[in-house]
Short mmCIF file of C-alpha atoms and ligand atoms in Angstrom, two decimals:
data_model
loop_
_atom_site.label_atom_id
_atom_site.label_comp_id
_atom_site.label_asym_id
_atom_site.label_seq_id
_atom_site.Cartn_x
_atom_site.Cartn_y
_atom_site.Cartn_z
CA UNK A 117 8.78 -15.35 -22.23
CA UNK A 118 11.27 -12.31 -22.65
CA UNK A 119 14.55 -12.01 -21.75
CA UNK A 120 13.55 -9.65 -19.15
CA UNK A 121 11.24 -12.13 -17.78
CA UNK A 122 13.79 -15.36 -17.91
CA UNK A 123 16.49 -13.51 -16.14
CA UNK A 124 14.09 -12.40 -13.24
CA UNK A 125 12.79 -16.43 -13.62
CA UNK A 126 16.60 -17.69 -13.22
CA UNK A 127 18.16 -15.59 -10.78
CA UNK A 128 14.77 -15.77 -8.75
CA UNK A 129 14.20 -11.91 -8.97
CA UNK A 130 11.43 -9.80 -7.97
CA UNK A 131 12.54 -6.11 -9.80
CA UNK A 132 14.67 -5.88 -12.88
CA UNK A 133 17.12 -3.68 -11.02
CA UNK A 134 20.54 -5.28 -10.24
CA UNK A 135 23.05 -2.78 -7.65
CA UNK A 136 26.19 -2.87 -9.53
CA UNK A 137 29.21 -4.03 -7.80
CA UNK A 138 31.04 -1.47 -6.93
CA UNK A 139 34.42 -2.43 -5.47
CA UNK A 140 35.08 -0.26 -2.30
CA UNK A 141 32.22 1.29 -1.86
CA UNK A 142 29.30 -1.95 -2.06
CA UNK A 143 29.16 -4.02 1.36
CA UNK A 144 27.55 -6.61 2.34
CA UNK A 145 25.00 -4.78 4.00
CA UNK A 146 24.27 -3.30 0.66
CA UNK A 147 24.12 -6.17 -1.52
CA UNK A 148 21.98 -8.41 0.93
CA UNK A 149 19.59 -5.07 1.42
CA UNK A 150 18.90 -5.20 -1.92
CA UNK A 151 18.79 -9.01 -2.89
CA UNK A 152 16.31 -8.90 0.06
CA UNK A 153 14.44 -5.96 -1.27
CA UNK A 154 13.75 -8.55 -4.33
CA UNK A 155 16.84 -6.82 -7.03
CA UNK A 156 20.41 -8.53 -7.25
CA UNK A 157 23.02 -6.84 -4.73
CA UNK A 158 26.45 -7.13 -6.17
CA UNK A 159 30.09 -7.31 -4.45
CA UNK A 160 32.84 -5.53 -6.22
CA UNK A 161 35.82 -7.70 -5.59
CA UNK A 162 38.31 -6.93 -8.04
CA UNK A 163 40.41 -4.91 -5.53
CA UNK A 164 39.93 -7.69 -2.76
CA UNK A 165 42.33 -10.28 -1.60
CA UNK A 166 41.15 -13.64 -1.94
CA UNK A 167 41.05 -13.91 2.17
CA UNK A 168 38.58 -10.29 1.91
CA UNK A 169 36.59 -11.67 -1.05
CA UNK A 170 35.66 -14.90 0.57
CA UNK A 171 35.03 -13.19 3.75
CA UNK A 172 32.62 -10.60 1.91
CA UNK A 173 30.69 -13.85 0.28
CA UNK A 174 30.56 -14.99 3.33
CA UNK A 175 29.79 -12.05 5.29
CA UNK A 176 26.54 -11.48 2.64
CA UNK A 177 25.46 -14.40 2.98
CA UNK A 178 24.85 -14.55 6.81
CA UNK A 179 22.62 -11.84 5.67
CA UNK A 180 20.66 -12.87 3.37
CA UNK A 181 19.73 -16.01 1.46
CA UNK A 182 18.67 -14.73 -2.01
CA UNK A 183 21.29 -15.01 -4.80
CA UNK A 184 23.65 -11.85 -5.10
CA UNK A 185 26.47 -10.97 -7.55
CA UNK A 186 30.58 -11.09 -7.34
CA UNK A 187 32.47 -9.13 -9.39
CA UNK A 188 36.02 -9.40 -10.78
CA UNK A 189 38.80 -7.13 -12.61
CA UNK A 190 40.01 -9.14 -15.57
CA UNK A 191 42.20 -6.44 -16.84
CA UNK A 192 45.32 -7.17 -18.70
CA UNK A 193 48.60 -7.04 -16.50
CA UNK A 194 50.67 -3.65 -16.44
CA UNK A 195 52.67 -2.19 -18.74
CA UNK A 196 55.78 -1.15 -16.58
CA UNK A 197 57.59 1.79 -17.79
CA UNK A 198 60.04 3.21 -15.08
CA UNK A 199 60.53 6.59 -16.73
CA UNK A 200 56.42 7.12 -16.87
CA UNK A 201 55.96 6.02 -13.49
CA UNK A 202 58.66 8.13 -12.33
CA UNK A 203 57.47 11.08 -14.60
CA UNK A 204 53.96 10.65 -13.21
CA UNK A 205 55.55 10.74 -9.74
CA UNK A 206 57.70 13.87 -10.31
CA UNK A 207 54.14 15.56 -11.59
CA UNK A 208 52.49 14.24 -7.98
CA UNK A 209 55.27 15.69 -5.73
CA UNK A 210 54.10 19.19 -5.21
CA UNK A 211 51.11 17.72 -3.80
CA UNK A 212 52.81 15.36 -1.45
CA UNK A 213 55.17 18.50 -0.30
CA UNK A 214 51.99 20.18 0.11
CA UNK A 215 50.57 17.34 2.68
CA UNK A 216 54.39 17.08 3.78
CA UNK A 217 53.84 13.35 3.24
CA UNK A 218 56.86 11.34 1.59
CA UNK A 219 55.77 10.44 -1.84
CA UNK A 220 56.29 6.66 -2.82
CA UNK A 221 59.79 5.90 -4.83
CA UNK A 222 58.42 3.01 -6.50
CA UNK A 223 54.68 2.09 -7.03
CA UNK A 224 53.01 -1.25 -6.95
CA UNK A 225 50.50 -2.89 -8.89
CA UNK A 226 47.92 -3.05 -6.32
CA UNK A 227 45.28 -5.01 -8.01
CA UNK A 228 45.86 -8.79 -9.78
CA UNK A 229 43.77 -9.52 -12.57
CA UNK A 230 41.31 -12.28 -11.60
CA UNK A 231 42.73 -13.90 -15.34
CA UNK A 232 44.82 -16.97 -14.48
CA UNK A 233 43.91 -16.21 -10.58
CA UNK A 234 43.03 -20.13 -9.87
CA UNK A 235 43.17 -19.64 -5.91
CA UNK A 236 40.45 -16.77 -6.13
CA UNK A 237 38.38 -19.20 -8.86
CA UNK A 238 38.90 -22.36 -6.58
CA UNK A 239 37.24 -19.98 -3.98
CA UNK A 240 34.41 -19.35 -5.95
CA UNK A 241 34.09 -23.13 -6.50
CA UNK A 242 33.91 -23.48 -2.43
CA UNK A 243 31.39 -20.53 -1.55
CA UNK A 244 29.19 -20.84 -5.10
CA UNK A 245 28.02 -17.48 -5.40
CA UNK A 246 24.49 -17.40 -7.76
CA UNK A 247 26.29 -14.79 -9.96
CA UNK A 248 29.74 -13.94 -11.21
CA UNK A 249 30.73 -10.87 -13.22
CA UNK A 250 33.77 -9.40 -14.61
CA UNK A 251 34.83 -6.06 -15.72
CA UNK A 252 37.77 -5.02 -18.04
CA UNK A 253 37.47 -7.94 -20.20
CA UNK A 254 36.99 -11.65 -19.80
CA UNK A 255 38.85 -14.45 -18.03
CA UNK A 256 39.10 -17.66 -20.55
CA UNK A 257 35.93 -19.23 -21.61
CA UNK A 258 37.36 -22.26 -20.39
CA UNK A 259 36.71 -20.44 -16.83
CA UNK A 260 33.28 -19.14 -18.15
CA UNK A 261 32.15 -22.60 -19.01
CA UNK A 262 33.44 -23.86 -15.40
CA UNK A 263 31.70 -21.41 -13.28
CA UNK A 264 28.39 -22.38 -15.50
CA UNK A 265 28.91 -25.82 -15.03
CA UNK A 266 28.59 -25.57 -11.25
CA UNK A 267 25.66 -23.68 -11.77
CA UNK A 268 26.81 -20.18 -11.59
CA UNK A 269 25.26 -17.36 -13.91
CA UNK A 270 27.67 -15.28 -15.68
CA UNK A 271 27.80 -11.38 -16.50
CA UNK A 272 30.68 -9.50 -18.25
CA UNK A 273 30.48 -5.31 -19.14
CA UNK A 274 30.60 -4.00 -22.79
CA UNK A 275 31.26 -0.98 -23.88
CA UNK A 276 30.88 -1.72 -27.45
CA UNK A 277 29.40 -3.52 -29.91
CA UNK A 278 32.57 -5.74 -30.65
CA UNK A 279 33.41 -6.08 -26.67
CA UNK A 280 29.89 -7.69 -26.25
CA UNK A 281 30.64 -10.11 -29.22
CA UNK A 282 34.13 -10.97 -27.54
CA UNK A 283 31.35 -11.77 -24.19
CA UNK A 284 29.21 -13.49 -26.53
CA UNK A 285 31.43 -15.73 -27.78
CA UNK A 286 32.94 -16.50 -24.61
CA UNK A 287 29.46 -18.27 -23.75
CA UNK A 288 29.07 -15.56 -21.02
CA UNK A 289 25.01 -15.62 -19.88
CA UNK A 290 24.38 -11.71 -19.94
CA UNK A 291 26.33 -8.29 -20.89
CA UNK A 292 26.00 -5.62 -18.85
CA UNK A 293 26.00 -2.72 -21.79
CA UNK A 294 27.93 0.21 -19.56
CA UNK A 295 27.35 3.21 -21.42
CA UNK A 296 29.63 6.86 -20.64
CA UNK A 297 27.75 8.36 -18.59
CA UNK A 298 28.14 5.72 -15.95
CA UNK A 299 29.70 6.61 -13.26
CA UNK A 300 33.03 4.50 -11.59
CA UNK A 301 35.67 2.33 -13.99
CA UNK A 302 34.65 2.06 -17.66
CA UNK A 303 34.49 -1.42 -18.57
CA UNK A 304 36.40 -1.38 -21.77
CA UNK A 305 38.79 -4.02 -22.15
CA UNK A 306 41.93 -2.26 -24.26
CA UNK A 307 41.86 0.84 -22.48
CA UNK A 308 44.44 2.15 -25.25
CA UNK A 309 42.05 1.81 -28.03
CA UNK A 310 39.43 3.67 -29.73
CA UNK A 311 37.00 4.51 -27.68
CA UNK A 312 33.02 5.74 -29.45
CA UNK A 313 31.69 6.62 -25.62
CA UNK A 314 28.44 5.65 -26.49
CA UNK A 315 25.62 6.62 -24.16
CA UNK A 316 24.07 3.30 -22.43
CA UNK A 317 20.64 3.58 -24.17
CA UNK A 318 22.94 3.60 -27.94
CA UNK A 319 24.94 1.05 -26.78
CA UNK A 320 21.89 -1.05 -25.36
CA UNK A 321 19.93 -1.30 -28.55
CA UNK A 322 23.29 -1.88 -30.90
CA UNK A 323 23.54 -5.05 -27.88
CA UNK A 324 19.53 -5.64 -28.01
CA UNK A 325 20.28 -6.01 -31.94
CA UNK A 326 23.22 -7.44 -32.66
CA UNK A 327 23.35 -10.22 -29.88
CA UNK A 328 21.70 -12.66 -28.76
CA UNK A 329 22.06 -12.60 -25.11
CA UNK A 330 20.08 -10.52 -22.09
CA UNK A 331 21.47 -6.80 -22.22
CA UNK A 332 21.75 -4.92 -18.68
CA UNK A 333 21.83 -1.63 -19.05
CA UNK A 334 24.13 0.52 -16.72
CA UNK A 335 24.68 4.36 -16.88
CA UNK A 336 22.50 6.93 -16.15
CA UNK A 337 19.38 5.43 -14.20
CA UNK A 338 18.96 6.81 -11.00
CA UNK A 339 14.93 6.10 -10.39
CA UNK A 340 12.29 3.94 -11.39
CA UNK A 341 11.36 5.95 -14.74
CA UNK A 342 15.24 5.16 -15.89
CA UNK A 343 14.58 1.54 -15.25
CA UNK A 344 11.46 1.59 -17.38
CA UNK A 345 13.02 3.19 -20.17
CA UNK A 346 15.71 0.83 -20.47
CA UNK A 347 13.23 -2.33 -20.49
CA UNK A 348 11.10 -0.25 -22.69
CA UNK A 349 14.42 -0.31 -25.28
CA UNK A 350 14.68 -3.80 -24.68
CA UNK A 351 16.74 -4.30 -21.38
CA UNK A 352 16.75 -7.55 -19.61
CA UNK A 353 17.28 -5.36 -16.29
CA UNK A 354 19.13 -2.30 -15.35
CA UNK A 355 22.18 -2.19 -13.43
CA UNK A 356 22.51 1.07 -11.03
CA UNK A 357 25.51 2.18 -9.33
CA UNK A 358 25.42 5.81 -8.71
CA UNK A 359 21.76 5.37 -7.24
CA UNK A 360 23.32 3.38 -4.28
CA UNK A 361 26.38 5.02 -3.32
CA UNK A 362 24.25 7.37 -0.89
CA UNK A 363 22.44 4.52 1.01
CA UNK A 364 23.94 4.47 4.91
CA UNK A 365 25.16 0.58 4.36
CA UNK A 366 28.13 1.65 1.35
CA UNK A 367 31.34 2.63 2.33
CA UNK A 368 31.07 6.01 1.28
CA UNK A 369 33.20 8.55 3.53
CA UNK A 370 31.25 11.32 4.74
CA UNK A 371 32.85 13.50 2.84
CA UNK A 372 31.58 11.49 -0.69
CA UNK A 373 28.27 11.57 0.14
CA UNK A 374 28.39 15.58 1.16
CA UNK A 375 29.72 16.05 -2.41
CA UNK A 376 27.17 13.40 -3.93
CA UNK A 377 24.51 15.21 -2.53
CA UNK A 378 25.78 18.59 -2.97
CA UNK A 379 26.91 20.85 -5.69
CA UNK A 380 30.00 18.47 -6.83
CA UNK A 381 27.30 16.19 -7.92
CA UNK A 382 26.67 18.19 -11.26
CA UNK A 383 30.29 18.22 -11.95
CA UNK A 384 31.47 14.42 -13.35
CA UNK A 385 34.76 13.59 -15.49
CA UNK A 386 36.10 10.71 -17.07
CA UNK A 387 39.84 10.76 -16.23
CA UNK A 388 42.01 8.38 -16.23
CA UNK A 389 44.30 10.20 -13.83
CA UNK A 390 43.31 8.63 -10.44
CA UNK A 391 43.77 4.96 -11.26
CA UNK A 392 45.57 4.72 -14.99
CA UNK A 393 42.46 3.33 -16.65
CA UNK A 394 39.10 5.87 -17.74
CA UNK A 395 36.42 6.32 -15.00
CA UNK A 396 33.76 8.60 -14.16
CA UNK A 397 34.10 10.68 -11.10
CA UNK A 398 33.29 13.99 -9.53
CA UNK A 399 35.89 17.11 -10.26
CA UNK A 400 38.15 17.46 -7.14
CA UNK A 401 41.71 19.21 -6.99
CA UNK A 402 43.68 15.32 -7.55
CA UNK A 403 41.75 15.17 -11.30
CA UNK A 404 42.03 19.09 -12.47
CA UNK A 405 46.48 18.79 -11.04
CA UNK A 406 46.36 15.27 -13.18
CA UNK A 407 45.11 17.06 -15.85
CA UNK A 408 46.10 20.08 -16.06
CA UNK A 409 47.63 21.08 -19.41
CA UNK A 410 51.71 20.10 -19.68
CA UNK A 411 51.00 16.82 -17.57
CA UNK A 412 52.28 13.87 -18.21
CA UNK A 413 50.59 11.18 -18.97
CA UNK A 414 49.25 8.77 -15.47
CA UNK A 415 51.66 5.27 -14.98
CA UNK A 416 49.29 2.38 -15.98
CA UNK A 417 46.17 1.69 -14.46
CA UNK A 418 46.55 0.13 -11.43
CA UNK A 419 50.04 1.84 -10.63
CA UNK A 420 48.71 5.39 -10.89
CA UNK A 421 46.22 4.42 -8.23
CA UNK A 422 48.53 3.03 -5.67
CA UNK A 423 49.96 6.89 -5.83
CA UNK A 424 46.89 7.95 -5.64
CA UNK A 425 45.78 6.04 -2.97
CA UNK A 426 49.12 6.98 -1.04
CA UNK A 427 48.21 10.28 -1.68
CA UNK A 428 44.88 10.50 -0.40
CA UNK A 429 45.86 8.26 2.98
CA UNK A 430 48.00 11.63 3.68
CA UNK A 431 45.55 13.85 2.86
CA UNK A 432 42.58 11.74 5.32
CA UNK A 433 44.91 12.20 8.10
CA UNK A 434 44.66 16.38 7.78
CA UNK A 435 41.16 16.15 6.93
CA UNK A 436 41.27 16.92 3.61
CA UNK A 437 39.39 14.92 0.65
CA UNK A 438 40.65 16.47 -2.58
CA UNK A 439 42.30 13.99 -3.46
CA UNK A 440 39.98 10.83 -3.22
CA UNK A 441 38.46 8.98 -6.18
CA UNK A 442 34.90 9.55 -5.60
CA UNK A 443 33.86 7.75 -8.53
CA UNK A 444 29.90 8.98 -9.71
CA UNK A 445 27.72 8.70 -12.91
CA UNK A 446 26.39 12.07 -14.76
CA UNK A 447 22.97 11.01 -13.25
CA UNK A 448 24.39 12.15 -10.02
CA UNK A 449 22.38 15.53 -9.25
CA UNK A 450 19.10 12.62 -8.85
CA UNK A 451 21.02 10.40 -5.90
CA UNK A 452 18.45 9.74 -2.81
CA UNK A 453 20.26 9.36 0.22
CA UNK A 454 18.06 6.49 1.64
CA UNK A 455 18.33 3.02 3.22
CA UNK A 456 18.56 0.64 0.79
CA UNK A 457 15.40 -1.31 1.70
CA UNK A 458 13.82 2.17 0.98
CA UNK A 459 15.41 3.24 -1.94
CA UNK A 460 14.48 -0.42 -3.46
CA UNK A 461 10.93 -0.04 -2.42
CA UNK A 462 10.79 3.78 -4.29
CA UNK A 463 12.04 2.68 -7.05
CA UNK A 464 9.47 -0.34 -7.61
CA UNK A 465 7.14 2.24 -7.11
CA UNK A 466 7.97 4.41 -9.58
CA UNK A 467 9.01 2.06 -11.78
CA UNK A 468 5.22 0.86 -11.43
CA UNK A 469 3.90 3.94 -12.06
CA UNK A 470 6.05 4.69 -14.96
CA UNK A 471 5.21 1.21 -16.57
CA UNK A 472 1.39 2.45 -16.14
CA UNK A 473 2.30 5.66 -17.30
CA UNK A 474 4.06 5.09 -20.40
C1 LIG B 543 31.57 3.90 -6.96
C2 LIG B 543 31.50 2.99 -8.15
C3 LIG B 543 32.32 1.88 -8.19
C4 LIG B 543 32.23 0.98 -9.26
N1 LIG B 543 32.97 -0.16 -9.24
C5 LIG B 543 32.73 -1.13 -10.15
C6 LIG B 543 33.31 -2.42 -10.00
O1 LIG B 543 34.03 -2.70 -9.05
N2 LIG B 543 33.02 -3.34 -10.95
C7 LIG B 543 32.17 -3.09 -12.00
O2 LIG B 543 31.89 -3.96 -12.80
N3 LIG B 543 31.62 -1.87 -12.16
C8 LIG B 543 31.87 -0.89 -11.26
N4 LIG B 543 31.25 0.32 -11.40
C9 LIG B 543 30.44 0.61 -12.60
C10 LIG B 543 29.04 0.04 -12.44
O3 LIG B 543 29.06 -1.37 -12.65
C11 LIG B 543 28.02 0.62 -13.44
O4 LIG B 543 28.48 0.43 -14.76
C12 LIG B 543 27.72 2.08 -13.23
O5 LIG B 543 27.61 2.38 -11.86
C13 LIG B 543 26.40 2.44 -13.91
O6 LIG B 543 26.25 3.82 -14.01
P1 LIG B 543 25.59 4.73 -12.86
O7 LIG B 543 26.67 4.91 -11.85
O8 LIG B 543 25.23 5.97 -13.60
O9 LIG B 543 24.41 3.99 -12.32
C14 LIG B 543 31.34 1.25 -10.35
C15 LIG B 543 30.54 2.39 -10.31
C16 LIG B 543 30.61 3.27 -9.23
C17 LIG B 543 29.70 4.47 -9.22
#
């Protein structure tokens, strides 16, 4: 049996295709349109409190009965550094004066790490979720090895060769190998070190070689050809984010899916300007002033995103979206805006076809 074939077998799917969690933008509605459709839906709830997180378990789960995926942020703790974060602030303030909006004095970390979070793991014990993941690293294999003990299949992101070793060895089930074109956070877990950006299809046969466990593949596939290829380079399944953002049951303001399906679609950066860690997102006037040449460098990630966020509340209020983090792969140009039932049911066709065809 391939790995392909015993992932499908274990999380009782019908379509390698899993919709990545994708905090903020994936609902419920998403997830359980998908897990229904016969993929995995995912929750992305590393930026919800544990009150939210168990609500959005339990919310998917009135919806559907098939197994769908939580996800968790298990990113080290801030680095505070007043005269950065007030550095970073005094770079922001011509935009607040320009919303005439007060800009914060002091920022906030807005997002724990799930690491060491035992409430928000004692949750997971209650609700039992088929599948956990975690991005930014890796909680303790001691928590790895409890979540699999009450039956719970485990998935961490790589963006290397030695971050999926680290997952390995943590006795994680499956890496998801995120390469850089994928659009939203990049999963890397030292977001000060070197960084190769390998594309996912590099990165997914370094994984398919050098590992022993099921590789997802994440970045880039938008249809059912993209899926094909990646089980065609040896992909267990392929995780798609971007492909989902334009279905009517995400989050996405109006606004984000205009730009998604417009000309800002062919535009993507990775910037670490919005939240303080890298990410993929279309080119708006918040990432070209964070960048701009003579800027200082963004307060830690998440500190620079509480500004950010701050910011953007201002700007909602006038009806402006510059400055929103409207996070998208380089696969972009391709999104479908289509229920998610629909979208699912396209892409097993041409995934079909392509498997015929190639
Ligand atoms: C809007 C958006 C939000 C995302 N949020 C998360 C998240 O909360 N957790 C996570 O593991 N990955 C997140 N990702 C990354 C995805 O898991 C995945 O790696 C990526 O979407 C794959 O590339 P694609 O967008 O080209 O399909 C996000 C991606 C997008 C587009």
């Amino acid at each position: 049996m391939t790995q392909s074939a015993q992932l499908l077998e274990r999380l009782q799917l019908q379509l390698p295709i899993i919709q990545a969690p994708m905090a903020g933008t994936a609902t419920p509605q998403l997830a359980a349109a998908v897990s229904e459709a016969g993929g995995l839906g995912s929750l992305g709830l590393g930026a919800s409190t544990l009150a939210q997180a168990r609500q959005a378990i339990r919310d998917t789960r009135a919806l559907t009965a098939r197994p769908f995926n939580v996800n968790f942020f298990c990113h080290a703790p801030a680095v505070r550094d007043a005269a950065r974060e007030a550095a970073w602030l005094a770079h922001l303030q011509p935009l607040f004066d320009e919303l005439k909006a007060d800009a914060p004095t002091l920022l906030e970390e807005i997002y724990p790490t799930f690491v060491g979070d035992d409430a928000m793991l004692a949750m997971l014990f209650d609700e039992r979720p088929a599948v956990v993941s975690f991005h930014f690293g890796l909680p303790p294999a001691s928590t790895v090895q409890a979540l699999r003990a009450a039956g719970i299949y485990t998935i961490a992101s790589a963006t290397s060769v030695e971050e999926a070793q680290l997952i390995e060895q943590a006795g994680v089930d499956a890496i998801v190998a995120q390469g850089y074109e994928a659009g939203g956070h990049r999963g890397v877990f030292d977001p000060d070190a070197r960084d190769e950006k390998l594309p996912a299809f590099v990165l997914l046969r370094q994984l398919v070689r050098q590992t022993s466990l099921p590789v997802i593949a994440a970045g880039g596939m938008m249809d059912g050809a993209g899926v094909q290829a990646a089980l065609q380079l040896g992909a267990a399944a392929a995780q798609l984010g971007t492909a989902f953002i334009a279905c009517p049951e995400s989050a996405a303001s109006a606004s984000y899916r205009a730009n998604l399906l417009g000309e800002r679609a062919g535009q993507t950066r990775m910037t670490s300007v919005l939240s303080g860690r890298p990410a993929r997102g279309m080119v708006n006037r918040y990432i070209e002033h964070g960048e701009a040449p003579g800027s200082p460098p963004p307060a830690a990630y998440p500190v620079a995103y509480d500004a950010a966020k701050q910011l953007n509340a201002a700007a909602v209020k006038l009806g402006q979206h510059e400055f929103a983090a409207q996070w998208a792969g380089q696969g972009a140009p391709l999104a479908r805006a289509l229920p998610a039932a629909e979208l699912m049911a396209l892409l097993a066709r041409e995934y079909g076809k392509a498997a015929g065809g190639c």
